[in-house]
Short mmCIF file of C-alpha atoms and ligand atoms in Angstrom, two decimals:
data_model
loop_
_atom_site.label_atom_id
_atom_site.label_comp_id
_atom_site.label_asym_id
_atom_site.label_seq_id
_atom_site.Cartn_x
_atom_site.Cartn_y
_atom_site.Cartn_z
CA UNK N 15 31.82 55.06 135.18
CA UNK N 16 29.16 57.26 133.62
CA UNK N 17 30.03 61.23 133.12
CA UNK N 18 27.59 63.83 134.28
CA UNK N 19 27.16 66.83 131.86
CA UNK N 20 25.81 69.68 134.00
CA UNK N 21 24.35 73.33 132.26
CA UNK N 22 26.46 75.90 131.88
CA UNK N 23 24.49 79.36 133.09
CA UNK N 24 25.85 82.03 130.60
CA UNK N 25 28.81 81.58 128.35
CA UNK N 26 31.28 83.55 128.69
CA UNK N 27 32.35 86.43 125.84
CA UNK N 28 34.65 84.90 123.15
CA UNK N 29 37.66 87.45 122.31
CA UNK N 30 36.45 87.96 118.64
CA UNK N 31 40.20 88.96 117.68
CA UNK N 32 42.00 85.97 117.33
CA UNK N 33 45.21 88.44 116.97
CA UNK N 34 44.77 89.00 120.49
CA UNK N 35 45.10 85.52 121.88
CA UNK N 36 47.93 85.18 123.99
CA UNK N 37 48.82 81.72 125.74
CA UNK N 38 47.25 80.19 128.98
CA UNK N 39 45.10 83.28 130.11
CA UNK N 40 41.42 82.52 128.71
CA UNK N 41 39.80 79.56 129.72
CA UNK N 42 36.17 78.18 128.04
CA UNK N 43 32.98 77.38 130.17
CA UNK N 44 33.36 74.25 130.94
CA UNK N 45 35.83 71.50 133.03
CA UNK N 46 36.03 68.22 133.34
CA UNK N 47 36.69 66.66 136.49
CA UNK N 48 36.82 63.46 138.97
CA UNK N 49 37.39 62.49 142.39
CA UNK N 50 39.54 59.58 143.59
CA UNK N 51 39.37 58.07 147.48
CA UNK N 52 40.61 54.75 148.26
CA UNK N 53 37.13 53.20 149.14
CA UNK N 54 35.36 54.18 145.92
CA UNK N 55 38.42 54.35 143.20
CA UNK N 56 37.70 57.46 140.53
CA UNK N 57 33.96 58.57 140.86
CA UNK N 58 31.64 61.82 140.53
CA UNK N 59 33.20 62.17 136.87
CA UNK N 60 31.41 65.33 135.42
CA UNK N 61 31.75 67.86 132.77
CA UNK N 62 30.38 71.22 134.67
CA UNK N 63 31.13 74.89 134.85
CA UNK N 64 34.38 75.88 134.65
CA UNK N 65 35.14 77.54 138.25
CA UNK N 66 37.08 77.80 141.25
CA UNK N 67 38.01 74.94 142.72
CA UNK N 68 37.47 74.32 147.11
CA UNK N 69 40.50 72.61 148.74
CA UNK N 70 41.19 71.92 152.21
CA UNK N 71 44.02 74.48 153.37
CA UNK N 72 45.97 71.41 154.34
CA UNK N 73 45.49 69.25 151.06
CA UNK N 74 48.81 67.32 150.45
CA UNK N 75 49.80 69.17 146.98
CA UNK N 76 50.05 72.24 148.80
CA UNK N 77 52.70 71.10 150.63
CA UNK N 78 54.77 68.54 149.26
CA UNK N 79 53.48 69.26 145.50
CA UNK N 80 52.18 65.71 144.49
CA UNK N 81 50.72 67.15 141.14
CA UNK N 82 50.84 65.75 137.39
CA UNK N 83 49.66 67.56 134.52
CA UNK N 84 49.60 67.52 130.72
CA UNK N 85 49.81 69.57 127.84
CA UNK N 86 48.05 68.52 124.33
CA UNK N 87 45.95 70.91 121.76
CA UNK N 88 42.88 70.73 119.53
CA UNK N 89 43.47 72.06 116.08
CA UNK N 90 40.55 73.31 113.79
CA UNK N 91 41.55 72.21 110.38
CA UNK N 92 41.06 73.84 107.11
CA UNK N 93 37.91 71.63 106.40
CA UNK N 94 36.20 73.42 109.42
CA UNK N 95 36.55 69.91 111.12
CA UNK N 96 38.18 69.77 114.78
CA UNK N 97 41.26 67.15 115.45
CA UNK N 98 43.21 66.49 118.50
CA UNK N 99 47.12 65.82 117.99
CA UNK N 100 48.16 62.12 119.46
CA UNK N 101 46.08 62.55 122.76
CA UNK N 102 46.57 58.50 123.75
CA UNK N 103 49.77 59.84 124.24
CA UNK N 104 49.59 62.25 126.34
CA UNK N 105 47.00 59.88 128.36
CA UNK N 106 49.49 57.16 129.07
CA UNK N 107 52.54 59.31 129.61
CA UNK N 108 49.95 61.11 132.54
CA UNK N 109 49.38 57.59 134.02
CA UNK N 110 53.17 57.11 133.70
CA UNK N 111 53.96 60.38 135.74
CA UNK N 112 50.97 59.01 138.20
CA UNK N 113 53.12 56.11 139.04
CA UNK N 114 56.36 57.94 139.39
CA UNK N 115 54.47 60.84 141.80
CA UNK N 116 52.36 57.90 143.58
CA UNK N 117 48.95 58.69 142.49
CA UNK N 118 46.22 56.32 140.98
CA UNK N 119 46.01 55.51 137.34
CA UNK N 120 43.59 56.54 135.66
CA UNK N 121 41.60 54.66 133.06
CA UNK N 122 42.59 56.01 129.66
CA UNK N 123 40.05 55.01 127.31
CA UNK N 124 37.48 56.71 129.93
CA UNK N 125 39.77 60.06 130.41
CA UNK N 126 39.74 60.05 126.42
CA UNK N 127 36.06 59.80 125.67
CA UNK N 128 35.37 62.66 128.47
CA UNK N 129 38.60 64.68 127.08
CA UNK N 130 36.90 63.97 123.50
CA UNK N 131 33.25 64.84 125.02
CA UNK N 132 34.69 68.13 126.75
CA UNK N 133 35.95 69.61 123.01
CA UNK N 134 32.85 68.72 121.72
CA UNK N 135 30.80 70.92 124.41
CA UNK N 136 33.41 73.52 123.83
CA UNK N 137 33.82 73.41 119.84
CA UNK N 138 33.03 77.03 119.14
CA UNK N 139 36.25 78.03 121.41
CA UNK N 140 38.32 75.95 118.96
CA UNK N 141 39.88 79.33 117.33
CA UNK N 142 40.18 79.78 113.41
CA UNK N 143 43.42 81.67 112.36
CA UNK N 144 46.74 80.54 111.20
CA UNK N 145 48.73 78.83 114.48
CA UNK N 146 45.83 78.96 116.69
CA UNK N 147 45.02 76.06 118.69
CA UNK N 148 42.24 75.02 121.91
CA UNK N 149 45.18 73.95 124.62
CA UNK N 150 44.15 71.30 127.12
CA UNK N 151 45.65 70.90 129.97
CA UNK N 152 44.68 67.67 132.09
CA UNK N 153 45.76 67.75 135.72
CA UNK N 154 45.22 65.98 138.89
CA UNK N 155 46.23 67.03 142.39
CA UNK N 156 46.45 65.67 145.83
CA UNK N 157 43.32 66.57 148.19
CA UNK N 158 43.40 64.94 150.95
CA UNK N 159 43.74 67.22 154.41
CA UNK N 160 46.88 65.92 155.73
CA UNK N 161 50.28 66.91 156.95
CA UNK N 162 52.11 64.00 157.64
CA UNK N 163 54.07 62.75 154.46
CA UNK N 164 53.00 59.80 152.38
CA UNK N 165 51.09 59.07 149.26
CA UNK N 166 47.77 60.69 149.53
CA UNK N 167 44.41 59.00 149.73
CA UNK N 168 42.20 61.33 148.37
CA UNK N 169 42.67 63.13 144.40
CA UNK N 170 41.12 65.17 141.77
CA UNK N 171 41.66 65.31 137.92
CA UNK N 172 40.48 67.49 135.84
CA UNK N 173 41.12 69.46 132.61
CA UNK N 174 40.61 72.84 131.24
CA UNK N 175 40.70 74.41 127.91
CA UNK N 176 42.53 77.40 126.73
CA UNK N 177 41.98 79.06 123.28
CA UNK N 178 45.48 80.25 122.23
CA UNK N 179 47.30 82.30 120.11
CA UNK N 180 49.74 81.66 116.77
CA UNK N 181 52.65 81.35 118.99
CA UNK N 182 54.68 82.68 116.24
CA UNK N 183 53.11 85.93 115.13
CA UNK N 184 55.53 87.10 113.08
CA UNK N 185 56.93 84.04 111.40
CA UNK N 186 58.93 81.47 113.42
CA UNK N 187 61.73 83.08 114.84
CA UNK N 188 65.14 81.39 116.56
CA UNK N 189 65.82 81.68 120.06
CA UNK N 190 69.04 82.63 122.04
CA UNK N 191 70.19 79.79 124.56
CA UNK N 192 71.48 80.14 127.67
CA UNK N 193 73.46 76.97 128.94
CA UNK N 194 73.40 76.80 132.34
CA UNK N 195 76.57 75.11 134.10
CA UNK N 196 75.33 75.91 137.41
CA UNK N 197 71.64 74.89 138.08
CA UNK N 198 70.37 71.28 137.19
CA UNK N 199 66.69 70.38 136.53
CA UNK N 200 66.69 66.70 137.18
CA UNK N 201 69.41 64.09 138.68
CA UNK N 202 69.51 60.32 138.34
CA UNK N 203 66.57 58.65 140.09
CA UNK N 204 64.38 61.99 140.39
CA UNK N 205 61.60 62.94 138.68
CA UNK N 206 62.62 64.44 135.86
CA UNK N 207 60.82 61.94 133.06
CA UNK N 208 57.09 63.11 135.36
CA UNK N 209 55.64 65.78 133.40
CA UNK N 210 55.48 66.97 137.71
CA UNK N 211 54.81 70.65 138.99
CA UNK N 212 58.13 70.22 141.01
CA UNK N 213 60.22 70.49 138.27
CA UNK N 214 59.24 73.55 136.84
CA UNK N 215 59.48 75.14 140.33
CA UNK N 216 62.95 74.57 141.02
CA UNK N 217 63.42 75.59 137.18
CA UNK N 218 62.18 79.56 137.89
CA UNK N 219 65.73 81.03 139.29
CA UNK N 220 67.73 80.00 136.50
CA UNK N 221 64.52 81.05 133.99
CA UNK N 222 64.81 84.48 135.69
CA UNK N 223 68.23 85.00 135.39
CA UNK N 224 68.76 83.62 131.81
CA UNK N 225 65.81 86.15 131.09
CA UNK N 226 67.31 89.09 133.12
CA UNK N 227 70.41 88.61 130.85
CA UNK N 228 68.67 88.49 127.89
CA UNK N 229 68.06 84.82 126.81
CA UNK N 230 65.01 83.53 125.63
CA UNK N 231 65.41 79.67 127.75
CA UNK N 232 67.81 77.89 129.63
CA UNK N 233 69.44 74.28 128.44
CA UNK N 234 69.68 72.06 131.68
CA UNK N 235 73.29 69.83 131.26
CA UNK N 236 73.02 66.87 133.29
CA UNK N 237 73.27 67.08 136.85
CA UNK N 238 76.28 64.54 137.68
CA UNK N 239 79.08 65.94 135.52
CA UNK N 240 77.37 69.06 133.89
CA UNK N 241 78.79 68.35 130.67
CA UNK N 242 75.91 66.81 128.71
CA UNK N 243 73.00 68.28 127.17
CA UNK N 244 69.66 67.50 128.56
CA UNK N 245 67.05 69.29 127.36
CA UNK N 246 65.41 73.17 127.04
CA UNK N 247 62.90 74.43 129.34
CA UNK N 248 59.62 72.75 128.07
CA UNK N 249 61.17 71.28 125.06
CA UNK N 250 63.70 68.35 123.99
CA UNK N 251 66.16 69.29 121.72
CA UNK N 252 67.18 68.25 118.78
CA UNK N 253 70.68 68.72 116.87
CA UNK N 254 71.43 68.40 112.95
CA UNK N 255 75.21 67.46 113.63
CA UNK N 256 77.61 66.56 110.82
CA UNK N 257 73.59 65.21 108.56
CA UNK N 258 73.14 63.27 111.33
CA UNK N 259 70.02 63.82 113.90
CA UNK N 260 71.11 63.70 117.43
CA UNK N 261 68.81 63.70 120.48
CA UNK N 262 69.31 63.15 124.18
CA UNK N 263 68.37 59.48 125.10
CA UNK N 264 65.50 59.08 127.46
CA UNK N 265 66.95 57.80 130.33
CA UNK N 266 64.91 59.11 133.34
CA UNK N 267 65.86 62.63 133.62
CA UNK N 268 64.75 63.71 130.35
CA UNK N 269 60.85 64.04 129.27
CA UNK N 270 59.84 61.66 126.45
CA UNK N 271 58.07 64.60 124.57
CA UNK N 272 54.80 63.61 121.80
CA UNK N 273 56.82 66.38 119.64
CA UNK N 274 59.98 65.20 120.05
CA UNK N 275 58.55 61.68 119.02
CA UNK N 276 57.30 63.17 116.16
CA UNK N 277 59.47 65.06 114.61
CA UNK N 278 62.36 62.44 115.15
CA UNK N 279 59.75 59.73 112.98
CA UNK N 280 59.12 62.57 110.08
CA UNK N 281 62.87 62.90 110.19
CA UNK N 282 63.58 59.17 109.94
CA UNK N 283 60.78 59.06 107.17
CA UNK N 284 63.07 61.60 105.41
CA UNK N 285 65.94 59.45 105.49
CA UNK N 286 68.01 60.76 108.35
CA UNK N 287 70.21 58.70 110.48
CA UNK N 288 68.59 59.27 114.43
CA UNK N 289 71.05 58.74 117.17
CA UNK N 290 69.92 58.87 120.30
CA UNK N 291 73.23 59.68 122.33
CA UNK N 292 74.21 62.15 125.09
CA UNK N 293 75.97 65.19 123.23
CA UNK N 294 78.68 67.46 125.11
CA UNK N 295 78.11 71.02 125.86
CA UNK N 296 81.63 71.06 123.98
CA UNK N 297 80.62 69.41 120.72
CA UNK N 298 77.91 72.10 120.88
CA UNK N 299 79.86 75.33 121.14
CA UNK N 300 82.78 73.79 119.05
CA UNK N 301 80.09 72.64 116.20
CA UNK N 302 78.45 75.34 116.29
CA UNK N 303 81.89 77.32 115.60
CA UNK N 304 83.22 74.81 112.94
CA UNK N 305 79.83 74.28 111.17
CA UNK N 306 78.85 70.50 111.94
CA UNK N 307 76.58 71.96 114.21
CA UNK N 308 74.06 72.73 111.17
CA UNK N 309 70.89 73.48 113.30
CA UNK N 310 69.51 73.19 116.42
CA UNK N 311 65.77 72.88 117.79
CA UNK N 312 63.73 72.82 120.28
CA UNK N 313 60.13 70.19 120.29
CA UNK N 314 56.86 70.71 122.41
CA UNK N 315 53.52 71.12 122.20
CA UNK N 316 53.13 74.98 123.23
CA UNK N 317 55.43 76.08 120.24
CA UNK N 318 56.01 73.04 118.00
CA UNK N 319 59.40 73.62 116.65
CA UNK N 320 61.63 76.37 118.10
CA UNK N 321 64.47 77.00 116.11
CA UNK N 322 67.86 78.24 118.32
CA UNK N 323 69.95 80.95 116.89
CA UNK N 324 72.42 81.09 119.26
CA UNK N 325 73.56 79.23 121.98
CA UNK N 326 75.33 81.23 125.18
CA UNK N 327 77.98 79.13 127.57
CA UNK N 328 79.98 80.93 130.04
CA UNK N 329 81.28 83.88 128.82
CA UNK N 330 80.82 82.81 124.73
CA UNK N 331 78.04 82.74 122.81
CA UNK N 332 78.29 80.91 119.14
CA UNK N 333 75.73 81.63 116.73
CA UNK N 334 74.11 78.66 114.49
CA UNK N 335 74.64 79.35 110.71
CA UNK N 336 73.70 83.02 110.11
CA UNK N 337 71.63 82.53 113.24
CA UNK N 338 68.30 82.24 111.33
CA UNK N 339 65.92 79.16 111.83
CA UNK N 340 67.57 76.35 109.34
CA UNK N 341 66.35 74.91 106.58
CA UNK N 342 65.82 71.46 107.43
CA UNK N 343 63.89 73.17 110.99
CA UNK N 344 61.64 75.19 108.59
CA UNK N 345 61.04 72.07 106.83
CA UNK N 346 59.89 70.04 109.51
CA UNK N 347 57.59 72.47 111.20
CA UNK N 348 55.75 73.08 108.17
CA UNK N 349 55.64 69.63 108.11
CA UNK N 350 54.61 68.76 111.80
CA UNK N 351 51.76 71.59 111.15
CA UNK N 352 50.42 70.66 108.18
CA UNK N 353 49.37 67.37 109.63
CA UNK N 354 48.13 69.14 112.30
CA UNK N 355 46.37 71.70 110.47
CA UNK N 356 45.03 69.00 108.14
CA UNK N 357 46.66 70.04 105.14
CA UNK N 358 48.74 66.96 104.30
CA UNK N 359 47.69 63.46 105.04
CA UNK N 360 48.46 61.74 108.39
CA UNK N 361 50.52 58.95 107.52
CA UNK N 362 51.33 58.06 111.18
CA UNK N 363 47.92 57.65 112.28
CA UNK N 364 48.43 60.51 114.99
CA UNK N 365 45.10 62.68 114.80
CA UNK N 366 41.77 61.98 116.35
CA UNK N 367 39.06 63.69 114.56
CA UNK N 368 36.06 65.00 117.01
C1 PLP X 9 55.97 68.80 128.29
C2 PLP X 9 57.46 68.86 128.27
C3 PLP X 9 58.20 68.68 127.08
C4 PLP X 9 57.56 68.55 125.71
O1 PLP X 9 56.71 67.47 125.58
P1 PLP X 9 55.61 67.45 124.42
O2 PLP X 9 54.88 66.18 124.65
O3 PLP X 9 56.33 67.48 123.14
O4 PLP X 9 54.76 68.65 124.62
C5 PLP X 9 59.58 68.67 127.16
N1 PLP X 9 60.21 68.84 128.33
C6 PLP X 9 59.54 69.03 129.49
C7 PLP X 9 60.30 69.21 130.74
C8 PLP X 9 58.15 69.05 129.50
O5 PLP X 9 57.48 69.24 130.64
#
């Protein structure tokens, strides 16, 4: 399939304070996108002017929500030069929630060269400062007009590009937990492994409420006995327990995050034992008491490594420590960034430079 590279008319006005960067509310001037029908397979790929898009009122993802999306970032290293973070990755894990949602596949060495191609048109919004980052966010949606219920046979992908701020402006900074024994995010046999606009729709009531009570993110428990922990919002977590690494397995309702991948590799690198075992709401508010519950964080792209500070279940909260982000969790995001960032070599073969 050839891509299209159309003008762009004016270029929009660059916010010349990086400071003032927030996250997901700029986007550059140009998209990438292509169509999908059953006849014709993916066609009309082009990189154009980043706009509005026209849908049918009655296209089937605005009514029974068959949408995937992704979440990767462009760094600009110290060297000036720009590198993407593991983006095969994130490619295969969107054909993976393709399958799971029932849309096409799409062909990943061709959605990385246009992915690579779109940076490259859009290198000067690649920011500069300190924990900056372009965020790109492939998507594709269901378009065909049609109410009845089945697998749609018409869809768009595309991806934008947000410049975005140092997530942590003032240093990284730990997070209060809410654990939430009442709401679930994913069951057995759902769709909680599809990075899938569902899921983060039936996640906004217990968001609000943790928030209205003062947390910074809910932790989801699983959904059959509500006794083991899942994972945080738009992160997996991961638990220093007793020098040991513990993470929830990936068994279908948790998201097999590119961060979480990473940081349990640089972790193994460092020596720790990694087991990959469900761990009980209890171990976590009675470790966290006793003190083999050493530290606690959260992985994903947005923010990297979130350390937690305190975790809240029922009426008791248990701070981690002295409720500052752990040593070992300080480590590893300087770590995880500096490849990133360029500053230390990439042993693990995870960046693409542009
Ligand atoms: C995207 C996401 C993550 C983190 O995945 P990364 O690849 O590390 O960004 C974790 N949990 C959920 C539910 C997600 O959607």
């Amino acid at each position: 399939m050839k891509l299209e590279i159309l003008p762009i008319s004016q270029p929009k006005e660059k916010i010349a304070d990086e400071s003032k960067l927030t996250f997901g509310t700029k986007f550059t001037d140009r998209m990438f996108a292509m169509q999908f029908d059953r006849d014709q397979g993916w066609h009309s790929a082009q990189i154009k002017p980043y706009g509005p898009l026209a849908l049918d009122p009655a296209a089937t993802v605005l009514h029974y929500s068959q949408e995937i999306f992704e979440g990767l970032k462009a760094f600009r290293r110290t060297d000036g030069s720009i590198a993407l973070f593991r983006p095969k990755d994130n490619i295969a894990r969107f054909n993976r929630s393709a399958e799971r949602m029932c849309m096409p596949e799409v062909d990943e060495q061709f959605l990385l060269e246009s992915l690579l191609e779109l940076v490259r048109l859009e290198a000067d919004w690649v920011p500069n400062s300190e924990g900056t980052s372009l965020y790109i966010r492939p998507t594709m949606i269901a378009t065909e007009p049609f109410l009845g219920v089945r697998p749609a046979d018409q869809y768009l992908c595309y991806i934008i590009l947000s410049p975005v701020g140092a997530y942590y402006k003032g240093g990284i900074a730990p997070v209060k937990i809410w654990i939430s024994d009442h709401y679930v995010r994913a069951a057995h046999g759902g769709t909680g492994e599809a990075k899938t606009g569902g899921n983060y729709a039936a996640s906004l009531m217990a968001a609000r409420e943790a928030a209205e009570q003062g947390y910074d993110q809910v932790l989801w428990l699983d959904a059959r006995e509500k006794k083991y922990v899942e994972e945080v919002g738009s992160m997996n977590m991961v638990f220093l327990y007793d020098d040991k690494i513990i993470t929830s397995p990936l068994k279908g309702t948790v998201l097999d995050g590119i961060t979480r991948r990473s940081a349990l590799k640089l972790l193994a690198d460092r020596g720790y034992q990694i087991e990959e075992r469900a761990l009980s709401v209890d171990e976590v508010m009675e470790g966290a008491a006793n003190g083999r519950l050493k530290e606690a964080f959260g992985t994903g792209t947005a923010v990297v490594i979130s350390p937690v500070g305190s975790f809240c279940y029922q009426d008791h909260c248990v701070q981690l420590g002295n409720g500052e982000t752990g040593e070992l969790t300080m480590k590893l995001y300087q770590e995880l960034t500096d490849i990133q960032y360029g500053r230390k070599p990439d042993k693990h073969d995870w960046v693409i430079k542009l």
